[in-house]
mmCIF file of N, CA and C in Angstrom:
data_model
loop_
_atom_site.group_PDB
_atom_site.id
_atom_site.type_symbol
_atom_site.label_atom_id
_atom_site.label_comp_id
_atom_site.label_asym_id
_atom_site.label_seq_id
_atom_site.Cartn_x
_atom_site.Cartn_y
_atom_site.Cartn_z
ATOM 1 N N MET F 14 0.982 -1.226 -0.094
ATOM 2 C CA MET F 14 0.076 0.598 0.398
ATOM 3 C C MET F 14 1.479 1.293 -0.209
ATOM 4 N N LYS F 15 0.094 2.201 -0.476
ATOM 5 C CA LYS F 15 1.587 3.445 -0.615
ATOM 6 C C LYS F 15 0.721 4.767 -1.241
ATOM 7 N N VAL F 16 0.491 5.096 0.024
ATOM 8 C CA VAL F 16 0.043 6.681 -0.320
ATOM 9 C C VAL F 16 1.078 7.711 -1.043
ATOM 10 N N TYR F 17 0.178 8.031 -2.093
ATOM 11 C CA TYR F 17 0.914 8.449 -3.519
ATOM 12 C C TYR F 17 0.901 10.641 -3.225
ATOM 13 N N LYS F 18 -0.084 11.019 -2.466
ATOM 14 C CA LYS F 18 -0.752 12.292 -2.897
ATOM 15 C C LYS F 18 -1.500 12.660 -2.129
ATOM 16 N N VAL F 19 -1.314 14.050 -1.401
ATOM 17 C CA VAL F 19 -2.866 14.047 -0.307
ATOM 18 C C VAL F 19 -3.022 15.135 -1.242
ATOM 19 N N GLU F 20 -3.579 16.513 -1.676
ATOM 20 C CA GLU F 20 -4.454 17.324 -2.280
ATOM 21 C C GLU F 20 -5.474 17.837 -1.457
ATOM 22 N N ASP F 21 -6.009 18.792 -0.757
ATOM 23 C CA ASP F 21 -7.123 19.694 -0.143
ATOM 24 C C ASP F 21 -7.537 18.658 1.289
ATOM 25 N N GLY F 22 -6.672 17.814 1.787
ATOM 26 C CA GLY F 22 -7.044 17.046 2.885
ATOM 27 C C GLY F 22 -7.085 15.280 2.398
ATOM 28 N N ILE F 23 -7.232 15.250 1.382
ATOM 29 C CA ILE F 23 -7.682 14.131 0.670
ATOM 30 C C ILE F 23 -6.272 13.504 0.122
ATOM 31 N N TYR F 24 -6.405 12.263 1.237
ATOM 32 C CA TYR F 24 -5.582 11.239 1.274
ATOM 33 C C TYR F 24 -5.124 10.313 -0.358
ATOM 34 N N TYR F 25 -4.571 10.797 -0.918
ATOM 35 C CA TYR F 25 -5.488 8.819 -2.620
ATOM 36 C C TYR F 25 -4.115 7.709 -1.979
ATOM 37 N N SER F 26 -4.567 6.505 -2.199
ATOM 38 C CA SER F 26 -3.555 5.324 -2.192
ATOM 39 C C SER F 26 -3.550 4.340 -3.325
ATOM 40 N N TYR F 27 -2.353 3.608 -3.380
ATOM 41 C CA TYR F 27 -2.254 2.333 -4.559
ATOM 42 C C TYR F 27 -2.280 1.605 -3.547
ATOM 43 N N LEU F 28 -2.969 0.002 -4.359
ATOM 44 C CA LEU F 28 -2.688 -0.919 -3.650
ATOM 45 C C LEU F 28 -1.638 -2.161 -4.489
ATOM 46 N N PHE F 29 -0.736 -2.571 -4.115
ATOM 47 C CA PHE F 29 0.283 -3.192 -4.788
ATOM 48 C C PHE F 29 -0.623 -4.766 -4.614
ATOM 49 N N PHE F 30 -0.490 -5.627 -5.734
ATOM 50 C CA PHE F 30 -1.051 -7.311 -5.474
ATOM 51 C C PHE F 30 0.155 -8.287 -6.520
ATOM 52 N N ASP F 31 0.592 -8.984 -6.242
ATOM 53 C CA ASP F 31 1.496 -9.863 -6.826
ATOM 54 C C ASP F 31 0.865 -11.171 -7.922
ATOM 55 N N ASN F 32 0.385 -10.655 -8.872
ATOM 56 C CA ASN F 32 0.130 -12.090 -9.885
ATOM 57 C C ASN F 32 0.390 -13.005 -10.684
ATOM 58 N N ALA F 33 1.448 -13.880 -10.453
ATOM 59 C CA ALA F 33 2.184 -15.260 -10.446
ATOM 60 C C ALA F 33 3.276 -13.622 -11.330
ATOM 61 N N GLY F 34 3.763 -13.134 -10.348
ATOM 62 C CA GLY F 34 4.593 -12.226 -10.824
ATOM 63 C C GLY F 34 4.641 -10.476 -11.132
ATOM 64 N N GLU F 35 3.157 -10.364 -12.007
ATOM 65 C CA GLU F 35 2.992 -9.785 -12.342
ATOM 66 C C GLU F 35 2.403 -8.737 -11.560
ATOM 67 N N GLU F 36 3.234 -7.521 -11.025
ATOM 68 C CA GLU F 36 2.483 -6.738 -10.204
ATOM 69 C C GLU F 36 1.324 -5.784 -10.657
ATOM 70 N N ILE F 37 -0.338 -5.990 -9.829
ATOM 71 C CA ILE F 37 -0.721 -4.804 -9.999
ATOM 72 C C ILE F 37 -1.177 -3.354 -9.197
ATOM 73 N N LYS F 38 -1.757 -2.369 -9.629
ATOM 74 C CA LYS F 38 -1.885 -1.580 -9.306
ATOM 75 C C LYS F 38 -2.925 -0.909 -8.867
ATOM 76 N N ILE F 39 -3.559 -1.092 -8.049
ATOM 77 C CA ILE F 39 -5.126 -0.703 -7.800
ATOM 78 C C ILE F 39 -5.088 0.514 -7.169
ATOM 79 N N ASP F 40 -6.054 1.680 -7.673
ATOM 80 C CA ASP F 40 -5.718 2.888 -7.470
ATOM 81 C C ASP F 40 -7.040 2.284 -5.823
ATOM 82 N N SER F 41 -6.937 3.205 -4.758
ATOM 83 C CA SER F 41 -7.777 2.775 -3.121
ATOM 84 C C SER F 41 -8.233 3.885 -2.494
ATOM 85 N N ARG F 42 -9.075 3.710 -1.816
ATOM 86 C CA ARG F 42 -9.717 4.769 -1.083
ATOM 87 C C ARG F 42 -8.922 3.918 0.004
ATOM 88 N N THR F 43 -8.139 5.641 0.951
ATOM 89 C CA THR F 43 -6.893 5.552 1.870
ATOM 90 C C THR F 43 -7.539 4.526 2.881
ATOM 91 N N SER F 44 -8.281 4.727 3.012
ATOM 92 C CA SER F 44 -9.151 4.248 4.532
ATOM 93 C C SER F 44 -9.838 2.726 4.757
ATOM 94 N N ASP F 45 -10.272 1.852 3.277
ATOM 95 C CA ASP F 45 -9.709 0.877 3.254
ATOM 96 C C ASP F 45 -8.259 0.446 2.941
ATOM 97 N N ALA F 46 -7.414 1.170 2.300
ATOM 98 C CA ALA F 46 -6.033 0.565 2.109
ATOM 99 C C ALA F 46 -5.070 0.873 3.062
ATOM 100 N N VAL F 47 -5.603 1.172 4.342
ATOM 101 C CA VAL F 47 -4.943 1.346 4.876
ATOM 102 C C VAL F 47 -4.821 -0.042 6.122
ATOM 103 N N ALA F 48 -7.160 0.072 6.244
ATOM 104 C CA ALA F 48 -7.541 -1.116 7.189
ATOM 105 C C ALA F 48 -6.451 -2.664 6.780
ATOM 106 N N LEU F 49 -6.792 -2.321 4.955
ATOM 107 C CA LEU F 49 -6.688 -3.805 4.427
ATOM 108 C C LEU F 49 -5.097 -4.266 5.139
ATOM 109 N N ALA F 50 -4.054 -2.804 4.768
ATOM 110 C CA ALA F 50 -2.431 -3.611 5.176
ATOM 111 C C ALA F 50 -2.297 -3.643 6.128
ATOM 112 N N LEU F 51 -3.039 -3.216 7.265
ATOM 113 C CA LEU F 51 -2.981 -3.894 8.887
ATOM 114 C C LEU F 51 -3.371 -4.908 9.173
ATOM 115 N N ARG F 52 -4.686 -5.479 8.733
ATOM 116 C CA ARG F 52 -5.125 -6.793 8.852
ATOM 117 C C ARG F 52 -4.345 -8.171 8.740
ATOM 118 N N TYR F 53 -3.556 -7.417 6.891
ATOM 119 C CA TYR F 53 -2.051 -8.284 6.705
ATOM 120 C C TYR F 53 -0.716 -8.618 7.009
ATOM 121 N N LYS F 54 -0.380 -7.179 7.827
ATOM 122 C CA LYS F 54 0.236 -6.644 8.947
ATOM 123 C C LYS F 54 1.383 -6.484 6.979
ATOM 124 N N CYS F 55 0.930 -5.623 6.304
ATOM 125 C CA CYS F 55 1.522 -4.824 5.037
ATOM 126 C C CYS F 55 2.002 -3.522 5.249
ATOM 127 N N PRO F 56 3.374 -3.183 4.542
ATOM 128 C CA PRO F 56 4.177 -2.333 4.644
ATOM 129 C C PRO F 56 3.439 -1.359 4.422
ATOM 130 N N ILE F 57 3.222 -0.264 5.044
ATOM 131 C CA ILE F 57 2.810 0.883 4.533
ATOM 132 C C ILE F 57 4.013 2.154 3.368
ATOM 133 N N TYR F 58 3.817 2.698 2.399
ATOM 134 C CA TYR F 58 5.301 3.298 1.980
ATOM 135 C C TYR F 58 4.011 4.905 1.457
ATOM 136 N N THR F 59 4.996 5.665 2.323
ATOM 137 C CA THR F 59 3.984 6.767 1.288
ATOM 138 C C THR F 59 5.861 7.651 0.679
ATOM 139 N N THR F 60 5.081 9.113 0.718
ATOM 140 C CA THR F 60 6.881 10.471 0.226
ATOM 141 C C THR F 60 7.593 10.522 1.316
ATOM 142 N N ALA F 61 8.350 11.188 1.345
ATOM 143 C CA ALA F 61 9.539 11.652 2.028
ATOM 144 C C ALA F 61 8.802 13.157 1.787
ATOM 145 N N GLN F 62 8.161 14.005 1.622
ATOM 146 C CA GLN F 62 7.426 15.129 0.471
ATOM 147 C C GLN F 62 6.305 15.290 1.585
ATOM 148 N N ILE F 63 4.959 14.036 1.830
ATOM 149 C CA ILE F 63 4.076 13.895 1.791
ATOM 150 C C ILE F 63 4.495 13.374 3.918
ATOM 151 N N MET F 64 4.878 12.873 4.136
ATOM 152 C CA MET F 64 5.617 13.269 5.206
ATOM 153 C C MET F 64 6.079 13.275 6.446
ATOM 154 N N ASP F 65 6.067 14.616 5.510
ATOM 155 C CA ASP F 65 7.103 16.403 5.313
ATOM 156 C C ASP F 65 5.349 17.205 6.096
ATOM 157 N N GLU F 66 5.065 16.866 4.454
ATOM 158 C CA GLU F 66 4.118 17.999 4.634
ATOM 159 C C GLU F 66 2.620 18.158 6.179
ATOM 160 N N GLU F 67 2.411 16.428 6.102
ATOM 161 C CA GLU F 67 1.352 16.151 6.372
ATOM 162 C C GLU F 67 1.900 16.252 8.104
ATOM 163 N N HIS F 68 3.271 15.809 8.385
ATOM 164 C CA HIS F 68 3.669 16.334 9.838
ATOM 165 C C HIS F 68 3.584 15.101 10.456
ATOM 166 N N LEU F 69 3.815 14.028 9.395
ATOM 167 C CA LEU F 69 4.396 12.228 9.551
ATOM 168 C C LEU F 69 5.850 12.305 10.887
ATOM 169 N N ARG F 70 5.672 11.076 11.276
ATOM 170 C CA ARG F 70 6.877 11.370 12.153
ATOM 171 C C ARG F 70 7.206 9.917 12.284
ATOM 172 N N GLU F 71 9.276 9.622 12.538
ATOM 173 C CA GLU F 71 9.401 8.960 12.246
ATOM 174 C C GLU F 71 9.533 8.247 13.548
ATOM 175 N N GLU F 72 8.921 6.927 14.338
ATOM 176 C CA GLU F 72 9.111 6.141 15.923
ATOM 177 C C GLU F 72 9.758 5.805 16.032
ATOM 178 N N SER F 73 10.071 4.711 14.906
ATOM 179 C CA SER F 73 11.035 4.181 14.895
ATOM 180 C C SER F 73 11.668 3.465 13.330
ATOM 181 N N ASP F 74 12.361 2.607 13.450
ATOM 182 C CA ASP F 74 13.160 2.240 11.954
ATOM 183 C C ASP F 74 11.736 1.781 11.159
ATOM 184 N N SER F 75 10.589 0.419 11.691
ATOM 185 C CA SER F 75 9.550 -0.123 11.311
ATOM 186 C C SER F 75 8.233 1.255 11.716
ATOM 187 N N SER F 76 8.454 1.594 12.423
ATOM 188 C CA SER F 76 6.526 2.736 12.582
ATOM 189 C C SER F 76 6.669 4.317 13.119
ATOM 190 N N PHE F 77 5.739 4.883 12.236
ATOM 191 C CA PHE F 77 5.432 5.941 12.092
ATOM 192 C C PHE F 77 4.217 6.565 12.914
ATOM 193 N N SER F 78 3.772 7.535 13.405
ATOM 194 C CA SER F 78 3.405 7.890 14.915
ATOM 195 C C SER F 78 2.393 8.426 13.697
ATOM 196 N N VAL F 79 0.952 8.734 12.801
ATOM 197 C CA VAL F 79 0.093 9.836 13.020
ATOM 198 C C VAL F 79 -1.074 9.925 13.292
ATOM 199 N N THR F 80 -1.522 11.645 13.292
ATOM 200 C CA THR F 80 -2.311 12.265 14.532
ATOM 201 C C THR F 80 -4.060 10.695 14.006
ATOM 202 N N VAL F 81 -4.258 10.895 14.836
ATOM 203 C CA VAL F 81 -5.506 10.133 14.805
ATOM 204 C C VAL F 81 -6.805 10.963 13.938
ATOM 205 N N ASN F 82 -6.517 10.855 13.689
ATOM 206 C CA ASN F 82 -7.862 11.632 12.487
ATOM 207 C C ASN F 82 -7.777 11.946 11.116
ATOM 208 N N MET F 83 -6.667 11.132 11.034
ATOM 209 C CA MET F 83 -6.247 9.931 9.971
ATOM 210 C C MET F 83 -6.886 8.742 9.672
ATOM 211 N N VAL F 84 -7.154 7.989 10.202
ATOM 212 C CA VAL F 84 -7.739 6.946 10.260
ATOM 213 C C VAL F 84 -9.522 6.539 9.986
ATOM 214 N N GLY F 85 -9.995 6.174 9.553
ATOM 215 C CA GLY F 85 -11.316 5.396 10.469
ATOM 216 C C GLY F 85 -11.508 4.475 11.645
ATOM 217 N N ILE F 86 -12.797 4.252 11.682
ATOM 218 C CA ILE F 86 -13.496 4.225 13.464
ATOM 219 C C ILE F 86 -12.961 2.323 13.424
ATOM 220 N N SER F 87 -13.178 2.037 11.697
ATOM 221 C CA SER F 87 -12.360 1.375 12.013
ATOM 222 C C SER F 87 -11.237 0.337 11.717
ATOM 223 N N VAL F 88 -10.602 1.284 11.690
ATOM 224 C CA VAL F 88 -9.140 0.328 12.347
ATOM 225 C C VAL F 88 -8.700 1.002 13.665
ATOM 226 N N LEU F 89 -8.794 2.380 14.715
ATOM 227 C CA LEU F 89 -9.091 2.327 15.398
ATOM 228 C C LEU F 89 -9.843 1.153 16.288
ATOM 229 N N LYS F 90 -10.938 0.968 16.249
ATOM 230 C CA LYS F 90 -10.577 -0.773 16.980
ATOM 231 C C LYS F 90 -9.890 -1.858 16.187
ATOM 232 N N GLU F 91 -9.830 -1.533 15.583
ATOM 233 C CA GLU F 91 -7.944 -2.588 15.156
ATOM 234 C C GLU F 91 -7.189 -2.448 15.911
ATOM 235 N N ALA F 92 -6.971 -1.439 16.407
ATOM 236 C CA ALA F 92 -5.736 -0.152 16.874
ATOM 237 C C ALA F 92 -6.040 -1.309 18.845
ATOM 238 N N LEU F 93 -6.845 -0.559 19.055
ATOM 239 C CA LEU F 93 -7.920 -0.299 20.326
ATOM 240 C C LEU F 93 -8.156 -2.465 20.776
ATOM 241 N N THR F 94 -8.216 -3.495 19.893
ATOM 242 C CA THR F 94 -7.715 -4.602 19.984
ATOM 243 C C THR F 94 -6.415 -4.650 20.326
ATOM 244 N N LYS F 95 -5.962 -4.998 19.780
ATOM 245 C CA LYS F 95 -4.339 -4.993 19.349
ATOM 246 C C LYS F 95 -3.566 -4.261 21.109
ATOM 247 N N ALA F 96 -3.605 -3.390 21.239
ATOM 248 C CA ALA F 96 -3.177 -2.411 22.812
ATOM 249 C C ALA F 96 -4.211 -2.756 23.176
ATOM 250 N N ILE F 97 -5.120 -4.400 23.456
ATOM 251 C CA ILE F 97 -5.712 -4.875 24.759
ATOM 252 C C ILE F 97 -4.506 -5.909 24.319
ATOM 253 N N ALA F 98 -4.253 -6.742 23.640
ATOM 254 C CA ALA F 98 -3.350 -7.580 23.780
ATOM 255 C C ALA F 98 -2.403 -7.887 24.335
ATOM 256 N N GLU F 99 -1.731 -6.540 24.327
ATOM 257 C CA GLU F 99 -0.784 -6.076 24.170
ATOM 258 C C GLU F 99 -0.334 -5.836 25.544
ATOM 259 N N GLU F 100 -1.592 -5.832 26.109
ATOM 260 C CA GLU F 100 -1.064 -4.881 27.368
ATOM 261 C C GLU F 100 -0.963 -3.665 27.567
ATOM 262 N N ASN F 101 -1.144 -2.822 26.905
ATOM 263 C CA ASN F 101 -0.686 -1.559 26.599
ATOM 264 C C ASN F 101 -2.224 0.007 26.791
ATOM 265 N N TYR F 102 -2.416 -0.408 28.562
ATOM 266 C CA TYR F 102 -3.854 -0.229 27.798
ATOM 267 C C TYR F 102 -3.513 1.386 28.043
ATOM 268 N N GLU F 103 -2.819 1.857 28.550
ATOM 269 C CA GLU F 103 -2.814 3.788 28.293
ATOM 270 C C GLU F 103 -3.259 3.790 26.883
ATOM 271 N N GLN F 104 -2.974 3.482 25.837
ATOM 272 C CA GLN F 104 -2.569 3.458 24.701
ATOM 273 C C GLN F 104 -4.246 2.895 24.082
ATOM 274 N N ALA F 105 -4.976 2.304 24.970
ATOM 275 C CA ALA F 105 -5.947 1.550 24.662
ATOM 276 C C ALA F 105 -7.417 2.286 25.013
ATOM 277 N N SER F 106 -7.227 2.805 26.263
ATOM 278 C CA SER F 106 -7.956 3.782 26.948
ATOM 279 C C SER F 106 -7.486 5.320 26.245
ATOM 280 N N ARG F 107 -7.087 5.880 25.060
ATOM 281 C CA ARG F 107 -6.579 7.013 24.165
ATOM 282 C C ARG F 107 -8.283 6.543 23.390
ATOM 283 N N LEU F 108 -7.618 5.185 22.512
ATOM 284 C CA LEU F 108 -8.576 4.866 20.911
ATOM 285 C C LEU F 108 -9.672 4.151 21.577
ATOM 286 N N ARG F 109 -9.884 4.354 22.746
ATOM 287 C CA ARG F 109 -11.136 4.158 23.841
ATOM 288 C C ARG F 109 -12.395 5.043 23.475
ATOM 289 N N ASP F 110 -11.528 6.181 24.153
ATOM 290 C CA ASP F 110 -12.335 7.692 24.310
ATOM 291 C C ASP F 110 -12.429 8.289 22.497
ATOM 292 N N GLU F 111 -11.666 7.996 21.216
ATOM 293 C CA GLU F 111 -11.453 8.615 20.426
ATOM 294 C C GLU F 111 -12.342 7.483 19.581
ATOM 295 N N ILE F 112 -13.069 6.434 19.879
ATOM 296 C CA ILE F 112 -13.351 5.813 19.542
ATOM 297 C C ILE F 112 -15.420 6.420 20.109
ATOM 298 N N ARG F 113 -15.399 6.726 21.316
ATOM 299 C CA ARG F 113 -16.972 7.195 21.653
ATOM 300 C C ARG F 113 -17.101 8.518 21.173
ATOM 301 N N ARG F 114 -15.672 9.227 21.193
ATOM 302 C CA ARG F 114 -16.344 10.754 20.488
ATOM 303 C C ARG F 114 -16.993 10.483 19.179
ATOM 304 N N ARG F 115 -16.656 9.640 18.532
ATOM 305 C CA ARG F 115 -16.619 9.749 17.424
ATOM 306 C C ARG F 115 -17.901 8.937 16.924
ATOM 307 N N GLU F 116 -18.148 8.036 17.779
ATOM 308 C CA GLU F 116 -19.693 7.358 17.199
ATOM 309 C C GLU F 116 -19.762 8.845 18.026
ATOM 310 N N GLU F 117 -19.802 8.987 19.221
ATOM 311 C CA GLU F 117 -20.504 10.024 20.057
ATOM 312 C C GLU F 117 -20.922 10.846 18.510
ATOM 313 N N LEU F 118 -20.336 11.633 17.877
ATOM 314 C CA LEU F 118 -21.087 12.746 17.056
ATOM 315 C C LEU F 118 -21.645 11.897 15.726
ATOM 316 N N LYS F 119 -21.491 11.428 14.818
ATOM 317 C CA LYS F 119 -21.542 10.125 14.418
ATOM 318 C C LYS F 119 -22.886 10.431 14.514
ATOM 319 N N LYS F 120 -23.626 9.737 16.491
ATOM 320 C CA LYS F 120 -25.606 9.440 16.175
ATOM 321 C C LYS F 120 -25.618 11.378 16.427
ATOM 322 N N GLN F 121 -24.723 12.072 16.610
ATOM 323 C CA GLN F 121 -25.521 13.838 17.257
ATOM 324 C C GLN F 121 -25.492 14.704 15.298
ATOM 325 N N TYR F 122 -24.628 14.012 14.820
ATOM 326 C CA TYR F 122 -25.197 14.179 12.561
ATOM 327 C C TYR F 122 -26.644 13.047 12.312
ATOM 328 N N LYS F 123 -26.656 12.166 13.397
ATOM 329 C CA LYS F 123 -27.409 11.224 12.393
ATOM 330 C C LYS F 123 -29.736 12.155 13.269
ATOM 331 N N GLU F 124 -29.133 12.485 14.178
ATOM 332 C CA GLU F 124 -30.228 13.155 14.379
ATOM 333 C C GLU F 124 -30.960 14.572 14.222
#
């Protein structure tokens, strides 16, 4: 998965697949691409320029931090499950609070 462009706050992504040695590139909604990459433990790529412009920062050799507003509720729920499994309860409580906040906002918009 690669985020290849950000325009007016919208992230554009490709999914890459290997079909018998042939690389297939599919344009994808970034939320779907991130969810698939996380679920199947695939790497997520982007450019240094996007990292700088979007204020993303490297945490270690293999992980980066992103603002929580960049991902959908389904990704947050997966991260919450992982945080609980890893007994990272501080992170889990932050994720839980963000999920609740978004679900409450969603209810308000429906009313």
